[in-house]
mmCIF file of C-alpha atoms and ligand atoms in Angstrom:
data_model
loop_
_atom_site.group_PDB
_atom_site.id
_atom_site.type_symbol
_atom_site.label_atom_id
_atom_site.label_comp_id
_atom_site.label_asym_id
_atom_site.label_seq_id
_atom_site.Cartn_x
_atom_site.Cartn_y
_atom_site.Cartn_z
ATOM 1 C CA MET A 28 0.000 0.000 0.000
ATOM 2 C CA ASN A 29 1.470 3.369 -0.969
ATOM 3 C CA ILE A 30 -0.162 5.310 1.881
ATOM 4 C CA LYS A 31 2.413 6.106 4.579
ATOM 5 C CA THR A 32 1.334 9.281 6.355
ATOM 6 C CA ILE A 33 -2.120 10.119 7.725
ATOM 7 C CA GLY A 34 -3.180 13.562 8.868
ATOM 8 C CA VAL A 35 -5.980 13.636 11.447
ATOM 9 C CA VAL A 36 -7.899 16.871 11.998
ATOM 10 C CA GLY A 37 -9.495 16.964 15.467
ATOM 11 C CA ALA A 38 -8.115 15.103 18.474
ATOM 12 C CA GLY A 39 -11.447 14.538 20.255
ATOM 13 C CA THR A 40 -13.475 11.364 20.837
ATOM 14 C CA MET A 41 -13.025 10.127 17.273
ATOM 15 C CA GLY A 42 -9.819 11.834 16.139
ATOM 16 C CA ASN A 43 -7.618 10.305 18.812
ATOM 17 C CA GLY A 44 -9.101 6.849 18.175
ATOM 18 C CA ILE A 45 -8.449 7.187 14.435
ATOM 19 C CA ALA A 46 -4.871 8.316 15.175
ATOM 20 C CA GLN A 47 -4.406 5.297 17.455
ATOM 21 C CA VAL A 48 -5.531 2.633 14.979
ATOM 22 C CA CYS A 49 -3.552 4.149 12.100
ATOM 23 C CA ALA A 50 -0.402 4.452 14.236
ATOM 24 C CA ALA A 51 -0.833 0.907 15.598
ATOM 25 C CA ALA A 52 -0.879 -0.339 11.990
ATOM 26 C CA GLY A 53 2.526 1.293 11.427
ATOM 27 C CA LEU A 54 1.450 4.465 9.625
ATOM 28 C CA LYS A 55 2.899 7.856 10.531
ATOM 29 C CA VAL A 56 0.174 10.048 12.003
ATOM 30 C CA ILE A 57 0.051 13.815 12.454
ATOM 31 C CA MET A 58 -2.862 14.704 14.756
ATOM 32 C CA GLN A 59 -4.009 18.322 14.706
ATOM 33 C CA ASP A 60 -6.463 20.299 16.841
ATOM 34 C CA ILE A 61 -7.040 23.958 17.646
ATOM 35 C CA GLY A 62 -5.052 24.162 20.898
ATOM 36 C CA ASP A 63 -2.344 22.522 22.994
ATOM 37 C CA ALA A 64 -4.907 21.366 25.577
ATOM 38 C CA GLN A 65 -6.953 19.528 22.909
ATOM 39 C CA VAL A 66 -4.015 17.750 21.253
ATOM 40 C CA GLY A 67 -2.472 16.957 24.658
ATOM 41 C CA ARG A 68 -5.735 15.430 25.867
ATOM 42 C CA GLY A 69 -6.048 13.482 22.624
ATOM 43 C CA LEU A 70 -2.577 11.996 22.988
ATOM 44 C CA SER A 71 -3.104 11.060 26.645
ATOM 45 C CA THR A 72 -6.383 9.374 25.697
ATOM 46 C CA VAL A 73 -4.442 7.254 23.186
ATOM 47 C CA ALA A 74 -1.877 6.361 25.882
ATOM 48 C CA GLY A 75 -4.673 5.393 28.305
ATOM 49 C CA SER A 76 -6.380 3.272 25.662
ATOM 50 C CA LEU A 77 -3.090 1.468 24.892
ATOM 51 C CA ASP A 78 -2.576 0.870 28.649
ATOM 52 C CA ARG A 79 -5.965 -0.837 28.802
ATOM 53 C CA LEU A 80 -4.953 -3.070 25.863
ATOM 54 C CA ILE A 81 -1.722 -3.985 27.716
ATOM 55 C CA LYS A 82 -3.756 -4.870 30.815
ATOM 56 C CA LYS A 83 -5.965 -7.125 28.701
ATOM 57 C CA GLU A 84 -2.758 -8.686 27.263
ATOM 58 C CA LYS A 85 -3.765 -7.695 23.722
ATOM 59 C CA ILE A 86 -0.568 -5.689 23.115
ATOM 60 C CA SER A 87 2.879 -5.419 24.758
ATOM 61 C CA ALA A 88 4.575 -2.375 26.328
ATOM 62 C CA GLU A 89 6.802 -2.281 23.206
ATOM 63 C CA ASP A 90 3.710 -2.128 20.978
ATOM 64 C CA LYS A 91 2.483 0.846 23.002
ATOM 65 C CA GLN A 92 5.780 2.677 22.555
ATOM 66 C CA ALA A 93 5.876 1.879 18.828
ATOM 67 C CA THR A 94 2.321 3.214 18.377
ATOM 68 C CA LEU A 95 2.988 6.396 20.345
ATOM 69 C CA SER A 96 6.242 7.012 18.454
ATOM 70 C CA ASN A 97 4.235 7.039 15.196
ATOM 71 C CA ILE A 98 2.055 9.949 16.383
ATOM 72 C CA THR A 99 3.067 13.597 16.316
ATOM 73 C CA ILE A 100 0.762 16.362 17.492
ATOM 74 C CA THR A 101 0.339 19.889 16.210
ATOM 75 C CA THR A 102 -1.978 22.880 16.363
ATOM 76 C CA GLN A 103 -1.094 23.936 12.791
ATOM 77 C CA LEU A 104 -3.193 22.621 9.920
ATOM 78 C CA SER A 105 -0.271 23.371 7.579
ATOM 79 C CA ASP A 106 1.718 20.551 9.256
ATOM 80 C CA LEU A 107 -0.578 18.135 7.374
ATOM 81 C CA ALA A 108 0.813 19.329 4.029
ATOM 82 C CA ASP A 109 2.755 16.110 3.307
ATOM 83 C CA ALA A 110 0.046 13.623 4.342
ATOM 84 C CA ASP A 111 -1.060 11.034 1.783
ATOM 85 C CA VAL A 112 -4.531 10.904 3.342
ATOM 86 C CA VAL A 113 -6.170 13.380 5.725
ATOM 87 C CA VAL A 114 -9.063 12.197 7.891
ATOM 88 C CA GLU A 115 -11.052 15.160 9.166
ATOM 89 C CA ALA A 116 -12.703 14.443 12.553
ATOM 90 C CA ALA A 117 -13.554 17.932 13.809
ATOM 91 C CA THR A 118 -16.877 18.950 15.371
ATOM 92 C CA GLU A 119 -20.036 18.000 13.409
ATOM 93 C CA ASN A 120 -20.765 21.402 11.878
ATOM 94 C CA GLU A 121 -21.157 21.935 8.152
ATOM 95 C CA ALA A 122 -19.701 25.461 7.925
ATOM 96 C CA LEU A 123 -16.663 24.373 9.941
ATOM 97 C CA LYS A 124 -16.059 21.321 7.738
ATOM 98 C CA LEU A 125 -16.464 23.275 4.491
ATOM 99 C CA ASP A 126 -13.919 25.801 5.747
ATOM 100 C CA LEU A 127 -11.490 23.044 6.785
ATOM 101 C CA PHE A 128 -11.778 21.307 3.405
ATOM 102 C CA ARG A 129 -11.118 24.581 1.557
ATOM 103 C CA GLN A 130 -7.964 25.039 3.652
ATOM 104 C CA LEU A 131 -6.857 21.403 3.304
ATOM 105 C CA ASP A 132 -7.368 21.564 -0.448
ATOM 106 C CA SER A 133 -5.060 24.556 -0.733
ATOM 107 C CA LEU A 134 -2.292 23.229 1.513
ATOM 108 C CA CYS A 135 -2.165 19.451 0.871
ATOM 109 C CA GLN A 136 -0.303 17.769 -2.005
ATOM 110 C CA PRO A 137 -2.512 17.633 -5.134
ATOM 111 C CA GLU A 138 -2.674 13.822 -5.064
ATOM 112 C CA ALA A 139 -3.637 13.598 -1.354
ATOM 113 C CA ILE A 140 -7.026 12.084 -0.494
ATOM 114 C CA LEU A 141 -9.220 14.195 1.809
ATOM 115 C CA ALA A 142 -11.571 12.044 3.897
ATOM 116 C CA SER A 143 -14.185 13.139 6.426
ATOM 117 C CA ASN A 144 -15.411 11.195 9.433
ATOM 118 C CA THR A 145 -18.673 13.183 9.370
ATOM 119 C CA SER A 146 -21.680 11.361 10.820
ATOM 120 C CA SER A 147 -24.227 12.898 8.500
ATOM 121 C CA ILE A 148 -23.092 15.868 6.382
ATOM 122 C CA SER A 149 -23.163 15.596 2.574
ATOM 123 C CA LEU A 150 -19.807 14.422 1.196
ATOM 124 C CA THR A 151 -20.902 15.689 -2.208
ATOM 125 C CA ARG A 152 -21.237 19.212 -0.789
ATOM 126 C CA ILE A 153 -17.904 18.937 1.049
ATOM 127 C CA ALA A 154 -16.197 17.668 -2.126
ATOM 128 C CA GLY A 155 -17.738 20.552 -4.061
ATOM 129 C CA VAL A 156 -15.792 23.234 -2.173
ATOM 130 C CA THR A 157 -12.455 21.666 -3.148
ATOM 131 C CA GLY A 158 -10.574 21.616 -6.417
ATOM 132 C CA ARG A 159 -10.154 17.823 -6.089
ATOM 133 C CA ALA A 160 -13.723 16.596 -5.690
ATOM 134 C CA ASP A 161 -12.759 13.169 -7.105
ATOM 135 C CA LYS A 162 -10.375 12.700 -4.136
ATOM 136 C CA VAL A 163 -12.897 13.470 -1.365
ATOM 137 C CA ILE A 164 -14.607 10.594 0.432
ATOM 138 C CA GLY A 165 -16.296 9.687 3.732
ATOM 139 C CA MET A 166 -14.528 7.391 6.181
ATOM 140 C CA HIS A 167 -17.121 7.004 8.940
ATOM 141 C CA PHE A 168 -15.385 5.234 11.813
ATOM 142 C CA MET A 169 -17.449 3.911 14.720
ATOM 143 C CA ASN A 170 -17.035 4.790 18.402
ATOM 144 C CA PRO A 171 -14.911 3.603 20.225
ATOM 145 C CA VAL A 172 -12.626 3.414 17.184
ATOM 146 C CA PRO A 173 -10.103 0.859 18.542
ATOM 147 C CA MET A 174 -12.924 -1.588 19.396
ATOM 148 C CA MET A 175 -15.318 -1.269 16.463
ATOM 149 C CA ALA A 176 -14.679 -3.131 13.212
ATOM 150 C CA LEU A 177 -16.766 -1.086 10.781
ATOM 151 C CA ILE A 178 -15.828 1.826 8.572
ATOM 152 C CA GLU A 179 -18.801 3.052 6.532
ATOM 153 C CA VAL A 180 -17.132 4.323 3.350
ATOM 154 C CA ILE A 181 -19.262 7.014 1.737
ATOM 155 C CA ARG A 182 -18.746 7.995 -1.857
ATOM 156 C CA ALA A 183 -19.471 11.573 -2.815
ATOM 157 C CA LEU A 184 -21.119 11.820 -6.216
ATOM 158 C CA GLN A 185 -17.704 12.955 -7.525
ATOM 159 C CA THR A 186 -15.468 10.331 -5.785
ATOM 160 C CA SER A 187 -13.410 8.364 -8.312
ATOM 161 C CA ASP A 188 -13.319 4.562 -8.350
ATOM 162 C CA ALA A 189 -9.533 4.649 -7.828
ATOM 163 C CA VAL A 190 -9.891 6.745 -4.651
ATOM 164 C CA TYR A 191 -12.646 4.466 -3.368
ATOM 165 C CA ARG A 192 -10.374 1.427 -3.922
ATOM 166 C CA ARG A 193 -7.440 3.074 -2.112
ATOM 167 C CA ILE A 194 -9.602 3.925 0.912
ATOM 168 C CA HIS A 195 -11.021 0.394 0.903
ATOM 169 C CA GLU A 196 -7.448 -0.895 0.961
ATOM 170 C CA LEU A 197 -6.409 1.554 3.716
ATOM 171 C CA SER A 198 -9.409 0.527 5.848
ATOM 172 C CA GLU A 199 -8.421 -3.129 5.626
ATOM 173 C CA PHE A 200 -4.758 -2.278 6.263
ATOM 174 C CA ILE A 201 -5.672 -0.722 9.627
ATOM 175 C CA GLY A 202 -7.711 -3.804 10.546
ATOM 176 C CA LYS A 203 -11.208 -2.530 9.792
ATOM 177 C CA VAL A 204 -14.050 -3.776 7.621
ATOM 178 C CA PRO A 205 -15.118 -1.205 5.000
ATOM 179 C CA VAL A 206 -18.736 -1.204 3.844
ATOM 180 C CA GLU A 207 -19.792 1.078 0.995
ATOM 181 C CA ALA A 208 -22.693 3.509 1.342
ATOM 182 C CA LYS A 209 -24.084 6.242 -0.899
ATOM 183 C CA ASP A 210 -24.134 9.890 0.086
ATOM 184 C CA SER A 211 -27.456 10.785 1.717
ATOM 185 C CA PRO A 212 -28.255 12.499 5.063
ATOM 186 C CA GLY A 213 -26.946 10.243 7.861
ATOM 187 C CA PHE A 214 -25.782 7.674 5.248
ATOM 188 C CA VAL A 215 -26.849 4.208 6.472
ATOM 189 C CA ALA A 216 -25.612 3.847 10.067
ATOM 190 C CA ASN A 217 -26.977 7.101 11.459
ATOM 191 C CA ARG A 218 -30.124 7.076 9.293
ATOM 192 C CA ILE A 219 -31.135 4.061 11.361
ATOM 193 C CA LEU A 220 -29.418 4.647 14.722
ATOM 194 C CA ILE A 221 -30.042 8.329 15.440
ATOM 195 C CA PRO A 222 -33.866 8.291 14.985
ATOM 196 C CA MET A 223 -33.946 5.482 17.571
ATOM 197 C CA ILE A 224 -31.824 7.530 19.973
ATOM 198 C CA ASN A 225 -34.018 10.602 19.288
ATOM 199 C CA GLU A 226 -37.114 8.542 20.132
ATOM 200 C CA ALA A 227 -35.465 7.359 23.366
ATOM 201 C CA ALA A 228 -34.796 11.038 24.204
ATOM 202 C CA TYR A 229 -38.522 11.778 23.631
ATOM 203 C CA VAL A 230 -39.525 8.889 25.887
ATOM 204 C CA TYR A 231 -37.232 10.305 28.588
ATOM 205 C CA TYR A 232 -38.449 13.895 27.961
ATOM 206 C CA GLU A 233 -42.064 12.778 28.320
ATOM 207 C CA GLY A 234 -41.197 11.108 31.653
ATOM 208 C CA LEU A 235 -42.334 7.639 30.585
ATOM 209 C CA ALA A 236 -39.373 5.986 32.325
ATOM 210 C CA SER A 237 -36.040 6.886 33.896
ATOM 211 C CA ALA A 238 -32.849 6.896 31.803
ATOM 212 C CA GLU A 239 -31.835 3.641 33.509
ATOM 213 C CA GLY A 240 -35.291 2.159 32.843
ATOM 214 C CA ILE A 241 -35.237 3.065 29.147
ATOM 215 C CA ASP A 242 -31.748 1.616 28.734
ATOM 216 C CA GLU A 243 -32.629 -1.579 30.646
ATOM 217 C CA ILE A 244 -35.704 -2.120 28.464
ATOM 218 C CA MET A 245 -33.641 -1.855 25.287
ATOM 219 C CA LYS A 246 -30.765 -3.985 26.645
ATOM 220 C CA LEU A 247 -32.817 -6.801 28.161
ATOM 221 C CA GLY A 248 -35.704 -6.645 25.718
ATOM 222 C CA MET A 249 -33.927 -6.071 22.420
ATOM 223 C CA ALA A 250 -30.502 -7.551 23.221
ATOM 224 C CA HIS A 251 -28.776 -4.217 22.596
ATOM 225 C CA PRO A 252 -25.325 -4.243 24.241
ATOM 226 C CA MET A 253 -25.830 -0.658 25.438
ATOM 227 C CA GLY A 254 -29.034 1.321 26.000
ATOM 228 C CA PRO A 255 -29.795 4.252 23.649
ATOM 229 C CA LEU A 256 -29.313 7.011 26.250
ATOM 230 C CA MET A 257 -25.967 5.647 27.426
ATOM 231 C CA LEU A 258 -25.012 5.337 23.766
ATOM 232 C CA ALA A 259 -26.046 8.988 23.227
ATOM 233 C CA ASP A 260 -23.722 9.961 26.089
ATOM 234 C CA LEU A 261 -20.910 7.969 24.441
ATOM 235 C CA ILE A 262 -21.491 9.578 21.038
ATOM 236 C CA GLY A 263 -21.857 13.091 22.503
ATOM 237 C CA LEU A 264 -25.206 14.873 22.814
ATOM 238 C CA ASP A 265 -24.007 17.757 20.596
ATOM 239 C CA THR A 266 -23.190 15.226 17.873
ATOM 240 C CA CYS A 267 -26.556 13.400 18.257
ATOM 241 C CA TYR A 268 -28.354 16.761 18.008
ATOM 242 C CA ALA A 269 -26.331 17.816 14.950
ATOM 243 C CA VAL A 270 -27.106 14.528 13.171
ATOM 244 C CA ILE A 271 -30.865 14.529 13.877
ATOM 245 C CA LYS A 272 -31.005 18.127 12.581
ATOM 246 C CA VAL A 273 -29.241 17.066 9.361
ATOM 247 C CA LEU A 274 -31.814 14.252 8.914
ATOM 248 C CA HIS A 275 -34.723 16.607 9.657
ATOM 249 C CA GLU A 276 -33.524 19.334 7.300
ATOM 250 C CA GLY A 277 -32.153 16.952 4.665
ATOM 251 C CA PHE A 278 -35.356 14.932 4.236
ATOM 252 C CA GLY A 279 -37.834 17.645 5.285
ATOM 253 C CA ASP A 280 -39.772 14.908 7.075
ATOM 254 C CA SER A 281 -41.339 15.553 10.493
ATOM 255 C CA LYS A 282 -40.570 11.985 11.583
ATOM 256 C CA TYR A 283 -37.013 13.222 12.232
ATOM 257 C CA ARG A 284 -38.038 16.239 14.377
ATOM 258 C CA PRO A 285 -35.392 16.685 17.086
ATOM 259 C CA CYS A 286 -36.485 16.167 20.698
ATOM 260 C CA PRO A 287 -36.357 19.572 22.498
ATOM 261 C CA ILE A 288 -34.146 18.057 25.182
ATOM 262 C CA TRP A 289 -31.108 18.104 22.841
ATOM 263 C CA GLN A 290 -31.030 21.904 22.682
ATOM 264 C CA GLN A 291 -31.436 22.164 26.474
ATOM 265 C CA MET A 292 -28.686 19.658 27.215
ATOM 266 C CA VAL A 293 -26.282 21.292 24.745
ATOM 267 C CA ASP A 294 -27.058 24.782 26.136
ATOM 268 C CA ALA A 295 -26.303 23.459 29.639
ATOM 269 C CA GLY A 296 -22.982 21.973 28.481
ATOM 270 C CA TYR A 297 -24.248 18.452 29.265
ATOM 271 C CA LEU A 298 -22.585 16.765 26.277
ATOM 272 C CA GLY A 299 -22.311 13.226 27.680
ATOM 273 C CA ARG A 300 -19.160 11.392 28.680
ATOM 274 C CA LYS A 301 -16.785 13.925 27.186
ATOM 275 C CA SER A 302 -18.073 16.711 29.466
ATOM 276 C CA GLY A 303 -18.732 14.483 32.511
ATOM 277 C CA ARG A 304 -22.523 14.753 32.352
ATOM 278 C CA GLY A 305 -25.292 13.868 29.936
ATOM 279 C CA PHE A 306 -28.228 11.562 30.652
ATOM 280 C CA TYR A 307 -25.841 10.074 33.258
ATOM 281 C CA THR A 308 -22.965 11.571 35.255
ATOM 282 C CA TYR A 309 -19.348 10.426 34.923
ATOM 283 C CA GLU A 310 -17.024 10.810 37.891
ATOM 284 C CA ASP A 311 -13.757 10.407 35.950
ATOM 285 C CA ARG A 312 -14.069 13.731 34.049
HETATM 286 P P1 NAD B 15 -15.490 15.826 19.825
HETATM 287 O O1 NAD B 15 -16.318 16.975 20.282
HETATM 288 O O2 NAD B 15 -15.122 14.779 20.805
HETATM 289 O O3 NAD B 15 -14.134 16.348 19.142
HETATM 290 C C1 NAD B 15 -14.130 17.298 18.121
HETATM 291 C C2 NAD B 15 -12.749 17.940 18.111
HETATM 292 O O4 NAD B 15 -12.664 18.795 16.965
HETATM 293 C C3 NAD B 15 -12.483 18.814 19.345
HETATM 294 O O5 NAD B 15 -11.284 18.386 19.973
HETATM 295 C C4 NAD B 15 -12.356 20.213 18.765
HETATM 296 O O6 NAD B 15 -11.428 21.031 19.443
HETATM 297 C C5 NAD B 15 -11.876 19.893 17.345
HETATM 298 N N1 NAD B 15 -12.037 21.005 16.418
HETATM 299 C C6 NAD B 15 -13.039 21.914 16.352
HETATM 300 N N2 NAD B 15 -12.772 22.810 15.383
HETATM 301 C C7 NAD B 15 -11.581 22.461 14.833
HETATM 302 C C8 NAD B 15 -10.775 23.003 13.798
HETATM 303 N N3 NAD B 15 -11.132 24.098 13.134
HETATM 304 N N4 NAD B 15 -9.610 22.396 13.506
HETATM 305 C C9 NAD B 15 -9.224 21.279 14.164
HETATM 306 N N5 NAD B 15 -9.946 20.711 15.157
HETATM 307 C C10 NAD B 15 -11.117 21.306 15.481
HETATM 308 O O7 NAD B 15 -16.300 15.212 18.593
HETATM 309 P P2 NAD B 15 -16.161 13.725 17.978
HETATM 310 O O8 NAD B 15 -17.175 12.866 18.620
HETATM 311 O O9 NAD B 15 -14.737 13.315 17.969
HETATM 312 O O10 NAD B 15 -16.685 13.998 16.486
HETATM 313 C C11 NAD B 15 -15.794 14.355 15.442
HETATM 314 C C12 NAD B 15 -16.432 13.968 14.118
HETATM 315 O O11 NAD B 15 -16.628 12.556 14.102
HETATM 316 C C13 NAD B 15 -17.792 14.604 13.881
HETATM 317 O O12 NAD B 15 -17.939 14.882 12.517
HETATM 318 C C14 NAD B 15 -18.745 13.499 14.312
HETATM 319 O O13 NAD B 15 -20.005 13.587 13.713
HETATM 320 C C15 NAD B 15 -17.988 12.275 13.838
HETATM 321 N N6 NAD B 15 -18.337 11.001 14.478
HETATM 322 C C16 NAD B 15 -18.595 10.953 15.817
HETATM 323 C C17 NAD B 15 -18.899 9.730 16.401
HETATM 324 C C18 NAD B 15 -19.153 9.623 17.881
HETATM 325 O O14 NAD B 15 -19.677 8.586 18.330
HETATM 326 N N7 NAD B 15 -18.813 10.620 18.679
HETATM 327 C C19 NAD B 15 -18.941 8.562 15.624
HETATM 328 C C20 NAD B 15 -18.651 8.641 14.260
HETATM 329 C C21 NAD B 15 -18.360 9.875 13.701
#
C-alpha cells in the first residue's frame, strides 16, 4: 500500500481513536487540533487506551511505545501538508467542515485524499468546495474506534473509483471492515441509529421511564449491548443533536423532528461522557 502518512484533523473522541488505529498499523500520524490542551488530551487518551490493551494482554509495552512514536501532534493545519490521506474528525458542523476542506485543499499535495469522518453531512457538498472533488470521500469510523470493526465508506457523487479502492485498501490495512454507502443524510448507520436515539430522548423527555429504565428495556428486551441514552452519552449529545437536525432538514420529514431536550442539554454543556454529564454523570471527568 502506498499510503504512509495520515493527517488527522481533530483530536477529540473520534480523532484520537483514528490516530491510534492508524499508528498501531505502522502508519505515521500527524494529529491536529485547535489548541495545545486539545491535542495533549487526545494523545493522553491514546496512551490510556493502549494501557488498557496492555492490561488485557492484547498488546505489549513495546507495541504501546511503537504506536505512540508514530504519532506527532500539532496545532497547525499546515503541518498536514505532506500527508497522503487526511481524515477530518472535527466537530459535526457543516460550515466548519467546508472551511477546513477549503484550507486542506489549498495546503495538501494535489494527489492527497481528503476524507471526512462526518456522521451525516453531505460528502458531495464537502467535495464541491475543493478543487479535487474526485479525491474526497467519507470514512465514517465507529465509536470507540479501537474496538469497532466497521468503517462506513461514503462515496461523494464525484469520488473516483480509484480513490474508493485506495480507501477500501487503507481501511483493511488498519484492521477494519469497510462497507460502501451512498451519500445521503446520515448515510446508512446514522439514518437508522439516530432516529432510535431521538425517540429514546422523547420517551425520557415525556417522563415515561427513567434513563436507567429506558436503557434496561432496550438492553434486556432487544438484546442491545448498550441502551440508547448511554449510547447517546458515548457519542456526545451535541453530535446526536447535529445529526438529527441534518436528517430533519435533509429529508424535510417531520418523523425526524429533534427532541427539544437536545437543545437544552447542549445549552447546559451536558454533552455526555466527554463533558462528565449527559443523561448520566461520569465521575472520571
Ligand atoms: P469531539 O467533540 O469529541 O471532538 C471534536 C474535536 O474537533 C475537538 O477536539 C475540537 O477542538 C476539534 N475542532 C473543532 N474545530 C476544529 C478546527 N477548526 N480544527 C481542528 N480541530 C477542530 O467530537 P467527535 O465525537 O470526535 O466527532 C468528530 C467527528 O466525528 C464529527 O464529525 C462526528 O459527527 C464524527 N463522528 C462521531 C462519532 C461519535 O460517536 N462521537 C462517531 C462517528 C463519527
